[in-house]
Every structure is written in structure tokens, then in C-alpha cells.
XYZ file of C-alpha atoms in Angstrom:
340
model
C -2.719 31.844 22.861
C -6.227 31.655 23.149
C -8.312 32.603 26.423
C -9.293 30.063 28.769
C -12.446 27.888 27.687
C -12.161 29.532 24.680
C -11.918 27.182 21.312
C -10.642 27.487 17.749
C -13.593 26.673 15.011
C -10.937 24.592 12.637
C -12.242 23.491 8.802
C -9.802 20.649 7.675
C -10.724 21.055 3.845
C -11.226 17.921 1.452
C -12.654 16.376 -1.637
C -12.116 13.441 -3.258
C -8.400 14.232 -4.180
C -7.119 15.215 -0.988
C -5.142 12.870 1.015
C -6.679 11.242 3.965
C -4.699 10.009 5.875
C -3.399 13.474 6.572
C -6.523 15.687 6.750
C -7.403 12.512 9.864
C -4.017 12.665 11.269
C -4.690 16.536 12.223
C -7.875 16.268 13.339
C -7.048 13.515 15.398
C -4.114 15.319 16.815
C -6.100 18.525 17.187
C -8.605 16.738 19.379
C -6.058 15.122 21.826
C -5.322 18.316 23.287
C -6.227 18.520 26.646
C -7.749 14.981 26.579
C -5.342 12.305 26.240
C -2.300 13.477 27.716
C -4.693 13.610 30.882
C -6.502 10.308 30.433
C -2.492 8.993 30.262
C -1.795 10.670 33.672
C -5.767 9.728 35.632
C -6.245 13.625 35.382
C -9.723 14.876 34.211
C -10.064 16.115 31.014
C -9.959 19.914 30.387
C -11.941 21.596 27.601
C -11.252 21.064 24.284
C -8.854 24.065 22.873
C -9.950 23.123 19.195
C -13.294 22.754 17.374
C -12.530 20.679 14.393
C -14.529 19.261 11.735
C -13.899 17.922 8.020
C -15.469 20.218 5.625
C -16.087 19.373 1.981
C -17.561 22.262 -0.423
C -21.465 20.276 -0.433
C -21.126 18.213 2.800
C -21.671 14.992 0.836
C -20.021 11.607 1.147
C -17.786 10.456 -1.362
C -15.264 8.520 -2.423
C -11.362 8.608 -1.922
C -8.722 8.584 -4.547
C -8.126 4.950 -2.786
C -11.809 3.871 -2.883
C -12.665 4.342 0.693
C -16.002 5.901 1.945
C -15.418 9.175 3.723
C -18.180 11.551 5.233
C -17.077 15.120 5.882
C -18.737 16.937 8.545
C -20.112 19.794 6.934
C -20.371 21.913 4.144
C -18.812 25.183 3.773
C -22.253 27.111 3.643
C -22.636 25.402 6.655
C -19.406 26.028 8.669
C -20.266 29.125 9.507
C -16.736 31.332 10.263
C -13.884 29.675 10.821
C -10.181 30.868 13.224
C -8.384 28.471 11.658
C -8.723 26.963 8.206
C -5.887 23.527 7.162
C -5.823 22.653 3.750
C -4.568 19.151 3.456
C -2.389 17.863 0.358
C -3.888 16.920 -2.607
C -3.351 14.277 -5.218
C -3.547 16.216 -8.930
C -0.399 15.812 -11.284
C 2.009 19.312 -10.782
C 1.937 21.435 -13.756
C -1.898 20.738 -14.424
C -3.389 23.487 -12.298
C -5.756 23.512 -9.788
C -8.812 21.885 -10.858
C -12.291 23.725 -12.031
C -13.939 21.755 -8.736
C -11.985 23.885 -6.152
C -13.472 27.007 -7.293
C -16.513 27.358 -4.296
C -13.379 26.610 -1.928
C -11.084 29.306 -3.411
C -13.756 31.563 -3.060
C -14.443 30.134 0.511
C -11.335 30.607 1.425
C -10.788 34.126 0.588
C -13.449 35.016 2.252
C -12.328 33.369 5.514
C -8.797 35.122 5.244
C -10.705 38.631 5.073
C -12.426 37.701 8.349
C -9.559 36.812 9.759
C -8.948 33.473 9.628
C -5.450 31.754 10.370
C -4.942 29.926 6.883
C -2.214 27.019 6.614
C -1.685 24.197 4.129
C 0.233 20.921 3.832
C 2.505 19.832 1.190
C 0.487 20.529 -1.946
C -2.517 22.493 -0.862
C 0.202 25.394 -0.862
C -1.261 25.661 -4.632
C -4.721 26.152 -3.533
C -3.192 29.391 -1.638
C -1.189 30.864 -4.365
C -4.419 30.058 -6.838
C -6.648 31.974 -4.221
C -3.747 34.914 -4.327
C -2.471 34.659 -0.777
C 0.763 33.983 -1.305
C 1.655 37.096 -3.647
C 4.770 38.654 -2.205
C 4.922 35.964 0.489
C 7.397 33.050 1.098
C 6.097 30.149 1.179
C 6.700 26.026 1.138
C 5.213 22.933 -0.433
C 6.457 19.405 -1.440
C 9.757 20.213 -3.198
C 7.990 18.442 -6.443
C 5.579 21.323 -6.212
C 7.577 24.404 -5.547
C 9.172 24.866 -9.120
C 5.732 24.362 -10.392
C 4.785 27.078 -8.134
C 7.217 29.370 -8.904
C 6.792 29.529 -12.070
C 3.106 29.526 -12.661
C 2.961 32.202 -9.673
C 5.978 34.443 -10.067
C 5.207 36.821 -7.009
C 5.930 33.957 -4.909
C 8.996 33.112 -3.226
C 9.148 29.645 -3.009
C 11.264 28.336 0.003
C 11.636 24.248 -1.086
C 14.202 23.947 1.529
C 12.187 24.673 3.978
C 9.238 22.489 6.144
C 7.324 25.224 7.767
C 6.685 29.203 6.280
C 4.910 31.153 9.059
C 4.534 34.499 6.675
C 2.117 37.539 5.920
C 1.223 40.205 8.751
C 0.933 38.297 11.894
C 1.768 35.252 10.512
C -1.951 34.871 9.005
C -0.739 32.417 6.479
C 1.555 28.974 6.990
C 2.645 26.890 4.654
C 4.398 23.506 5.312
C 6.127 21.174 3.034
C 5.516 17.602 2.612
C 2.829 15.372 3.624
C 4.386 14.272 6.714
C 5.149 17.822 7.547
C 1.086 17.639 8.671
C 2.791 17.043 12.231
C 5.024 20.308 11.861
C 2.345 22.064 11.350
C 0.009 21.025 13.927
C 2.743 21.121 16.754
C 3.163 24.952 15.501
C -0.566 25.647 15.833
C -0.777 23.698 18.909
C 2.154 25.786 20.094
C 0.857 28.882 18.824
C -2.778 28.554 20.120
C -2.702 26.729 23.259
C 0.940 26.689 24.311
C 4.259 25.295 24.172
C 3.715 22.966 26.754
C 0.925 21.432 25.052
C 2.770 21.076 21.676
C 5.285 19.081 23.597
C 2.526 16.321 25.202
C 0.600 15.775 21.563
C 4.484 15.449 20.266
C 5.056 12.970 23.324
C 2.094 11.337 22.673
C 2.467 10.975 18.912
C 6.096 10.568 18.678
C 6.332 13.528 16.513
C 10.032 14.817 15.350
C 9.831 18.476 13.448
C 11.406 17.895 10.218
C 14.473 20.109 11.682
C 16.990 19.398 9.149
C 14.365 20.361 5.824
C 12.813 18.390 3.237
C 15.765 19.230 0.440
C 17.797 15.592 1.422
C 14.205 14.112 0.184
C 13.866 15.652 -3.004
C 14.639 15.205 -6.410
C 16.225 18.378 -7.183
C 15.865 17.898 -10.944
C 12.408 19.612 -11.344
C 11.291 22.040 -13.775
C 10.784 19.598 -16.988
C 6.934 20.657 -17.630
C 7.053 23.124 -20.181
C 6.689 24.301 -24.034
C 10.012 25.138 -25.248
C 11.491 22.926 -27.683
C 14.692 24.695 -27.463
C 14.832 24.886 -23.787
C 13.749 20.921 -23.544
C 16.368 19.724 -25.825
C 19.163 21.585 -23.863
C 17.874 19.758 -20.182
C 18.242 16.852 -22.510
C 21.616 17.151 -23.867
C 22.197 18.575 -19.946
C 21.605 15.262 -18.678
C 23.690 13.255 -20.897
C 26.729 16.149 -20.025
C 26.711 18.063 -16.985
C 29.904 16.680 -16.007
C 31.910 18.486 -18.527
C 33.891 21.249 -17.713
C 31.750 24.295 -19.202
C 28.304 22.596 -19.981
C 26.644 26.017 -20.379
C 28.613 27.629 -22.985
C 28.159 24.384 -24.803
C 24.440 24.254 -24.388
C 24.099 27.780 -25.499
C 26.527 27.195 -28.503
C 23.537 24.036 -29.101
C 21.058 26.408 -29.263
C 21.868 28.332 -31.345
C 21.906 31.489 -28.754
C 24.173 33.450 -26.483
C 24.514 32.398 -23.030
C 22.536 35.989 -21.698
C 19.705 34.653 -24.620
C 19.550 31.010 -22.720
C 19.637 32.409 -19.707
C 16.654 34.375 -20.153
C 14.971 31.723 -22.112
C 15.718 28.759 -19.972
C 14.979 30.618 -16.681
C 11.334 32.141 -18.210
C 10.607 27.862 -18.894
C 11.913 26.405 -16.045
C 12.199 28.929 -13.231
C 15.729 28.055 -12.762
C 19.077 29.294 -14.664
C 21.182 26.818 -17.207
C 23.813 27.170 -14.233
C 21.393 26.362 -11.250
C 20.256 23.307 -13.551
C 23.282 21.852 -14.027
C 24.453 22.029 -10.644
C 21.191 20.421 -9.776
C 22.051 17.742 -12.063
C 25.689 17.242 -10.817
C 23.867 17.192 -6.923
C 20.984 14.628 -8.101
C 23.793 12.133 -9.493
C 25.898 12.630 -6.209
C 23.416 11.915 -4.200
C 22.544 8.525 -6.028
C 26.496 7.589 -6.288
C 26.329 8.170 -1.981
C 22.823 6.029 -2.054
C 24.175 2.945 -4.301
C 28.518 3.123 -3.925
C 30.796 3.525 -1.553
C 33.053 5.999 -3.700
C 34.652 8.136 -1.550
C 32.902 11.391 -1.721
C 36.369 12.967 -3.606
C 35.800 10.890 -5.926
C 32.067 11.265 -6.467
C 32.771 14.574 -6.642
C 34.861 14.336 -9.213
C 32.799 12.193 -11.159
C 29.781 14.706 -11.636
C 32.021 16.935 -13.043
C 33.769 19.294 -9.838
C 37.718 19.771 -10.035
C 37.441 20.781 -6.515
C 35.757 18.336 -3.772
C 35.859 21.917 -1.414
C 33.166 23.230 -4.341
C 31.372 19.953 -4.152
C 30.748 19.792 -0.834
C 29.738 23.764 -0.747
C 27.349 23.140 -3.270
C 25.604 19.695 -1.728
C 25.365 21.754 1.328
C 23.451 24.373 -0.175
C 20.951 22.066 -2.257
C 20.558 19.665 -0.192
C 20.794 21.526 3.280
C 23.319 19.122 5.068
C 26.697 17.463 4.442
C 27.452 14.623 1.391
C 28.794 12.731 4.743
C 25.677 13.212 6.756
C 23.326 12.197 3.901
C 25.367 9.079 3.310
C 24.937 8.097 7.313
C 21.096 9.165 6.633
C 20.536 6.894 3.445
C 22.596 3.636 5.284
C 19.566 3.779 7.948
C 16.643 3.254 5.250
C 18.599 0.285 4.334
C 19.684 -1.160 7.177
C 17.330 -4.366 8.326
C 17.528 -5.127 12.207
């Protein structure tokens, strides 16, 4: 926690591609504390705790992916050194690699983390870390659509995709958080972390915030991992897709290919970061959780429809990908549907 009257210089990074809406939600959050918890109660105002501003790499206005007009604060020359650096998420394609644009930031932000800067990102800007080599040896989180991209392009990284927040490193100098929305995870833990529990719980109060408790796994699509340059490999996720449900889909993929199963495995995990067996279970999960989404099949039977004899190995294995019960994310899904 940080010394009375003392404050945390914050850089919220963003360019054109990052989102908005987020990289404002945290600095608007950031500067409540200590302000409008008190205005809400007629007590004065206390010193701010953090010093945030909206730093681009040339400090120049610019345009948003959605056309709006947004002035940063500052440039990074400018900024001067930073305690705490946020990089928001950003809106580039996964598989494409960071663009050439962010290199003054990587740079930047190397630099901060050897002074010793406290360096987080949201949902996608996880990739900014792992280009910038933070990560290495680390866990780590990002929007589930990003973290098999991750993985794979960055192999020293353990990517947790289950998970909303990563606190990791010595000290806890680097945290990642999952998706967008996870922005509020993350500020309630540096809120927490910097000026105190009690003041994580006003801003949460104030902003209705609920840390993603349960994970962002019941939100993803678990079929990821498509993006690569393997002929072989693609045309087995294809034939896959058409036949997970059959009783031993692996030995027939690998009797597709051409190769032995140990030759597919190695093949198919070097392309898509995941084995032929965690693929098809993915595949079997992904269809069950549509069938709970769209019928009311009992879950036995969905179970048995993606290809388990056992519903006890079903439900074992939706637990584990998707971090909760088939019966819980069926009540879940029924309350993004229900009007009134």
C-alpha cells in the first residue's frame, strides 16, 4: 500500500487500435478513489492515490477504430517514469502479430519494467507483454480467443485461459487479466493492492463491479487453434468436426493422415498448441454447450450425443473446460435470454 499523500504515476497506453471504452473506464475508476465515495457521503475529498493519464507513443490526437476523436495526455518521452503502467486491449486480428507501430512502446515498456514499474494488461494487450518478453516462464491470461495464439507463438508461456486475473513474476511485478470486461478485475486488484481493501470495495460499490469469480472459460469458444500452415494438420480439425462423436476419432484421424498417432500427436500439437485428444474433447464440449444454449435435451442425453458413453465423463470433462457444471451453465445461458 502506498504511503500517505503519496500517488501512483499510472500510463494507460493507447493508439488507434486500442479499445476505448476500456482504457476510459480505468482511468475513470482510478480517479474516483478517494473522491467520490466521499462526495456520496458530504465528506471532503482526500488526495488522490493515483496519477493517471492516457499516453500514446507521440502524444498526438487521433482517430479511433470507431471514428471518434481521442486526445491522449502525453507522450511517452514525455511521461517521465511511471509505478504503474495498464495496457488496454487492442483490436488487431489473433494470429497476425503485434503490429510494426508498437515498437517505441515495446521498447517503452521494457524500460519501465527495469525501473520498476508494476506492468498489467487487459484482455489482449497480454500480447504486447509476451512480444516485449515479460511473460517468459510466467503464467499469464488474455481473452480466451487470444491465449492459444499466445501459446503457441510464445512457447515459454503458460497460458492460463481459464483464468480472469494472473498476478505473476517476483513480487507480482506483472498482471495479466482476461477479457475486456475483466478491466474492472483488474483495477479493483490494483486499487486493493495500492490503496487498500477498503477502497477496492467503495469504487466496486460505486461502480457495481462483480470480479469475474467463476472465469472467463463458460464465455469462450473453446475451439481455437485453426490459424496455421499444415495442410495435414488442417484437414484432420476438418474431418474432426464432421466426427468427434465417434467412438475413437483419433486413431481414425491418424489412420487419415497417413501417420501414427505419436506422429499426429507431435504434429498436431507443434500447429495448434493443443493434442488431437484435447481437440476433440474441445469439440465434443463446444457442441454441448450449444445443445444446453438452444434444447432442452437432458444433459444425459447431450452427453451422449457428442459422443460420451458415460454422462459421469461428460460432466468431468465440461467441468474442467468450461470451469463450472453443464447444469449451472444451462441456468447461466436461460438469464441472457430471459426478457423481463
Amino acid at each position: 500500500m502506498l504511503q500517505e499523500k503519496s500517488t501512483c504515476r499510472t500510463a494507460v497506453l493507447t493508439m488507434p487500435c486500442v479499445g476505448t471504452s476500456t482504457a476510459y473506464c480505468i482511468l475513470d475508476a482510478l480517479a474516483s478513489v478517494g473522491r467520490d465515495w466521499e462526495m456520496l457521503h458530504g465528506t471532503a475529498p482526500r488526495p488522490p492515490v493515483f496519477d493517471a493519464a492516457l499516453i500514446s507513443c507521440d502524444g498526438a490526437a487521433y482517430q479511433d477504430i470507431n471514428g471518434r476523436r481521442i486526445t491522449p495526455d502525453g507522450s511517452l518521452d514525455s511521461f517521465g517514469k511511471p509505478d504503474l503502467v495498464i495496457v488496454p486491449d487492442f483490436h488487431f486480428a489473433p494470429g497476425t502479430g503485434v503490429p510494426d507501430e508498437f515498437a517505441p512502446m515495446i521498447i517503452w515498456l521494457k524500460k519501465a519494467r527495469d525501473d520498476g514499474a508494476l506492468i498489467t494488461s487487459v484482455c489482449s494487450g497480454a500480447y504486447l507483454l509476451a512480444e516485449a518478453g515479460m511473460l517468459d516462464g510466467l503464467d499469464a491470461t488474455s481473452h480466451w480467443s487470444f491465449c492459444d495464439v499466445i501459446a503457441r507463438q510464445y512457447p515459454d508461456i503458460r497460458m492460463r485461459r481459464e483464468r480472469i486475473l494472473v498476478p505473476a513474476g517476483e513480487g507480482h511485478r506483472i498482471v495479466t487479466a482476461g477479457g475486456a470486461s475483466s478491466w474492472g478485475d483488474l483495477v479493483l486488484y490494483l486499487i486493493g493492492r495500492i490503496a487498500g481493501p477498503d477502497e477496492a470495495r467503495r469504487i466496486a460499490k460505486i461502480y457495481l463491479l462483480q470480479p469475474h469469480t467463476e472465469g472467463q472459460l463458460h464465455y469462450a469458444s473453446l475451439t481455437a487453434g485453426t490459424q496455421h500452415d499444415d495442410a495435414l494438420v488442417a484437414d484432420a480439425q476438418v474431418w474432426a468436426a464432421d466426427n468427434y462423436a465417434l467412438p475413437t476419432p483419433v486413431a481414425a484421424m491418424a489412420a487419415r493422415s497417413g501417420l501414427t498417432e505419436r506422429s499426429l500427436l507431435r504434429r498436431f500439437r507443434k500447429a495448434t498448441g493443443q493434442t488431437p485428444v484435447d481437440y476433440v474433447q474441445t469439440l465434443r464440449i463446444e457442441e454441448a454447450k450449444q445443445m444446453l444454449e438452444t434444447t432442452d435435451l437432458p444433459i444425459d442425453a447431450i452427453a451422449g450425443e457428442v459422443g460420451y458413453t458415460e454422462t459421469s465423463s461428460f460432466r468431468n470433462a465440461f467441468r474442467r473446460y468450461v470451469g463450472m457444471p453443464a447444469s449451472t451453465y444451462r441456468k447461466k445461458r436461460l438469464l441472457f435470454t430471459q426478457v423481463g
